[in-house]
Every structure is written in C-alpha cells, then in structure tokens.
PDB file of C-alpha atoms in Angstrom:
ATOM      1  CA  UNK A 121       0.000   0.000   0.000  1.00  0.00           C
ATOM      2  CA  UNK A 122       2.928   2.354   0.635  1.00  0.00           C
ATOM      3  CA  UNK A 123       5.289   1.039  -2.086  1.00  0.00           C
ATOM      4  CA  UNK A 124       7.808  -0.234   0.481  1.00  0.00           C
ATOM      5  CA  UNK A 125       9.978  -3.178  -0.637  1.00  0.00           C
ATOM      6  CA  UNK A 126       9.251  -6.192   1.573  1.00  0.00           C
ATOM      7  CA  UNK A 127      12.249  -8.329   0.551  1.00  0.00           C
ATOM      8  CA  UNK A 128      14.721  -8.920  -2.293  1.00  0.00           C
ATOM      9  CA  UNK A 129      16.131 -12.312  -3.332  1.00  0.00           C
ATOM     10  CA  UNK A 130      17.218 -14.150  -6.476  1.00  0.00           C
ATOM     11  CA  UNK A 131      16.663 -17.576  -8.002  1.00  0.00           C
ATOM     12  CA  UNK A 132      19.703 -19.264  -9.532  1.00  0.00           C
ATOM     13  CA  UNK A 133      19.865 -19.104 -13.338  1.00  0.00           C
ATOM     14  CA  UNK A 134      18.992 -16.918 -16.304  1.00  0.00           C
ATOM     15  CA  UNK A 135      15.316 -16.334 -17.119  1.00  0.00           C
ATOM     16  CA  UNK A 136      13.629 -15.284 -20.374  1.00  0.00           C
ATOM     17  CA  UNK A 137      10.020 -16.519 -20.128  1.00  0.00           C
ATOM     18  CA  UNK A 138       7.356 -14.812 -18.039  1.00  0.00           C
ATOM     19  CA  UNK A 139       6.337 -16.303 -14.680  1.00  0.00           C
ATOM     20  CA  UNK A 140       3.145 -18.374 -14.640  1.00  0.00           C
ATOM     21  CA  UNK A 141       0.672 -17.876 -11.785  1.00  0.00           C
ATOM     22  CA  UNK A 142      -1.545 -20.924 -11.150  1.00  0.00           C
ATOM     23  CA  UNK A 143      -3.037 -22.694  -8.121  1.00  0.00           C
ATOM     24  CA  UNK A 144      -1.805 -19.944  -5.800  1.00  0.00           C
ATOM     25  CA  UNK A 145       1.854 -20.356  -6.810  1.00  0.00           C
ATOM     26  CA  UNK A 146       4.358 -18.831  -9.211  1.00  0.00           C
ATOM     27  CA  UNK A 147       6.018 -21.180 -11.715  1.00  0.00           C
ATOM     28  CA  UNK A 148       9.287 -19.801 -13.066  1.00  0.00           C
ATOM     29  CA  UNK A 149      11.487 -21.646 -15.581  1.00  0.00           C
ATOM     30  CA  UNK A 150      15.163 -20.915 -16.179  1.00  0.00           C
ATOM     31  CA  UNK A 151      16.847 -21.079 -19.571  1.00  0.00           C
ATOM     32  CA  UNK A 152      18.570 -24.272 -18.342  1.00  0.00           C
ATOM     33  CA  UNK A 153      15.216 -26.084 -17.913  1.00  0.00           C
ATOM     34  CA  UNK A 154      14.861 -25.773 -14.137  1.00  0.00           C
ATOM     35  CA  UNK A 155      11.346 -24.891 -12.986  1.00  0.00           C
ATOM     36  CA  UNK A 156      10.857 -23.317  -9.557  1.00  0.00           C
ATOM     37  CA  UNK A 157       7.504 -23.350  -7.734  1.00  0.00           C
ATOM     38  CA  UNK A 158       7.282 -20.333  -5.443  1.00  0.00           C
ATOM     39  CA  UNK A 159       4.609 -19.707  -2.811  1.00  0.00           C
ATOM     40  CA  UNK A 160       3.788 -16.011  -2.346  1.00  0.00           C
ATOM     41  CA  UNK A 161       5.135 -14.849   1.006  1.00  0.00           C
ATOM     42  CA  UNK A 162       5.457 -11.328   2.394  1.00  0.00           C
ATOM     43  CA  UNK A 163       8.523 -12.217   4.488  1.00  0.00           C
ATOM     44  CA  UNK A 164      10.884 -14.196   2.193  1.00  0.00           C
ATOM     45  CA  UNK A 165      11.330 -16.099  -1.067  1.00  0.00           C
ATOM     46  CA  UNK A 166       9.654 -19.454  -0.405  1.00  0.00           C
ATOM     47  CA  UNK A 167      10.531 -22.120  -2.998  1.00  0.00           C
ATOM     48  CA  UNK A 168       8.199 -25.077  -2.386  1.00  0.00           C
ATOM     49  CA  UNK A 169       9.150 -27.193  -5.390  1.00  0.00           C
ATOM     50  CA  UNK A 170      11.704 -27.613  -8.130  1.00  0.00           C
ATOM     51  CA  UNK A 171      11.875 -29.718 -11.294  1.00  0.00           C
ATOM     52  CA  UNK A 172      14.778 -29.971 -13.725  1.00  0.00           C
ATOM     53  CA  UNK A 173      14.415 -31.209 -17.280  1.00  0.00           C
ATOM     54  CA  UNK A 174      17.587 -32.856 -18.581  1.00  0.00           C
ATOM     55  CA  UNK A 175      17.980 -31.837 -22.201  1.00  0.00           C
ATOM     56  CA  UNK A 176      21.259 -31.674 -24.085  1.00  0.00           C
ATOM     57  CA  UNK A 177      23.682 -28.893 -23.253  1.00  0.00           C
ATOM     58  CA  UNK A 178      22.640 -26.920 -26.318  1.00  0.00           C
ATOM     59  CA  UNK A 179      18.929 -26.810 -25.376  1.00  0.00           C
ATOM     60  CA  UNK A 180      17.712 -23.437 -24.085  1.00  0.00           C
ATOM     61  CA  UNK A 181      14.263 -22.729 -22.600  1.00  0.00           C
ATOM     62  CA  UNK A 182      13.002 -19.227 -23.376  1.00  0.00           C
ATOM     63  CA  UNK A 183       9.245 -19.835 -23.688  1.00  0.00           C
ATOM     64  CA  UNK A 184       6.643 -19.029 -21.052  1.00  0.00           C
ATOM     65  CA  UNK A 185       5.115 -22.062 -19.304  1.00  0.00           C
ATOM     66  CA  UNK A 186       1.555 -22.846 -20.500  1.00  0.00           C
ATOM     67  CA  UNK A 187      -1.047 -24.565 -18.263  1.00  0.00           C
ATOM     68  CA  UNK A 188      -3.625 -26.772 -20.033  1.00  0.00           C
ATOM     69  CA  UNK A 189      -6.014 -29.249 -18.339  1.00  0.00           C
ATOM     70  CA  UNK A 190      -3.862 -29.831 -15.241  1.00  0.00           C
ATOM     71  CA  UNK A 191      -0.630 -30.135 -17.219  1.00  0.00           C
ATOM     72  CA  UNK A 192       2.135 -27.612 -17.870  1.00  0.00           C
ATOM     73  CA  UNK A 193       3.658 -27.383 -21.325  1.00  0.00           C
ATOM     74  CA  UNK A 194       7.048 -25.883 -22.058  1.00  0.00           C
ATOM     75  CA  UNK A 195       9.490 -25.975 -24.916  1.00  0.00           C
ATOM     76  CA  UNK A 196      13.119 -25.508 -25.729  1.00  0.00           C
ATOM     77  CA  UNK A 197      14.177 -24.361 -29.164  1.00  0.00           C
ATOM     78  CA  UNK A 198      13.527 -27.835 -30.602  1.00  0.00           C
ATOM     79  CA  UNK A 199      11.502 -29.994 -28.148  1.00  0.00           C
ATOM     80  CA  UNK A 200       8.013 -29.691 -26.609  1.00  0.00           C
ATOM     81  CA  UNK A 201       7.642 -31.032 -23.033  1.00  0.00           C
ATOM     82  CA  UNK A 202       4.567 -31.845 -20.919  1.00  0.00           C
ATOM     83  CA  UNK A 203       4.902 -31.818 -17.110  1.00  0.00           C
ATOM     84  CA  UNK A 204       2.123 -33.692 -15.276  1.00  0.00           C
ATOM     85  CA  UNK A 205       1.478 -35.987 -12.309  1.00  0.00           C
TER      86      UNK A 205
END
C-alpha cells in the first residue's frame, strides 16, 4: 500500500520466459530447464518445489510455461515437453 519493498532475493539461473501464476503459486522456468515453484510470502522467497528437465547442453528454454487441463507445457528451441502428475 505504501510502495515499500518487503524483501529482495534471487533464483539461480537466467530467465527469459514470463512467470506463470496458477493454483496460488508462481512457476518460473530458467533457460537451463529448471522450474521453480514459489509460494507467495510477504517475508521471504519461499521455494516449495523444483523440477529440472535434462535436455542436451545446447537446449535453451526461453518460452513461457503454459497450463492446459492440469498439465504444464514448455518448450526448448527444438523440443516440446509436458509436465504432469
């Protein structure tokens, strides 16, 4: 309400895609294929989950994550991935 910064922190990696907000969490994917699940918290950065895709060294993830029917789709420059239970 007053514009005061509550906290500052950083996730490891380089990021190009926009964060996805779904199910009360932020989903943020690095260019290396690591997806962080962050729970909003006024006191600190709270990472509640992490998933790493294991593509070849030359694969880079720059797309924004896309939620569809309980699944999350992402892509590198040459491969489409589906993340689901």
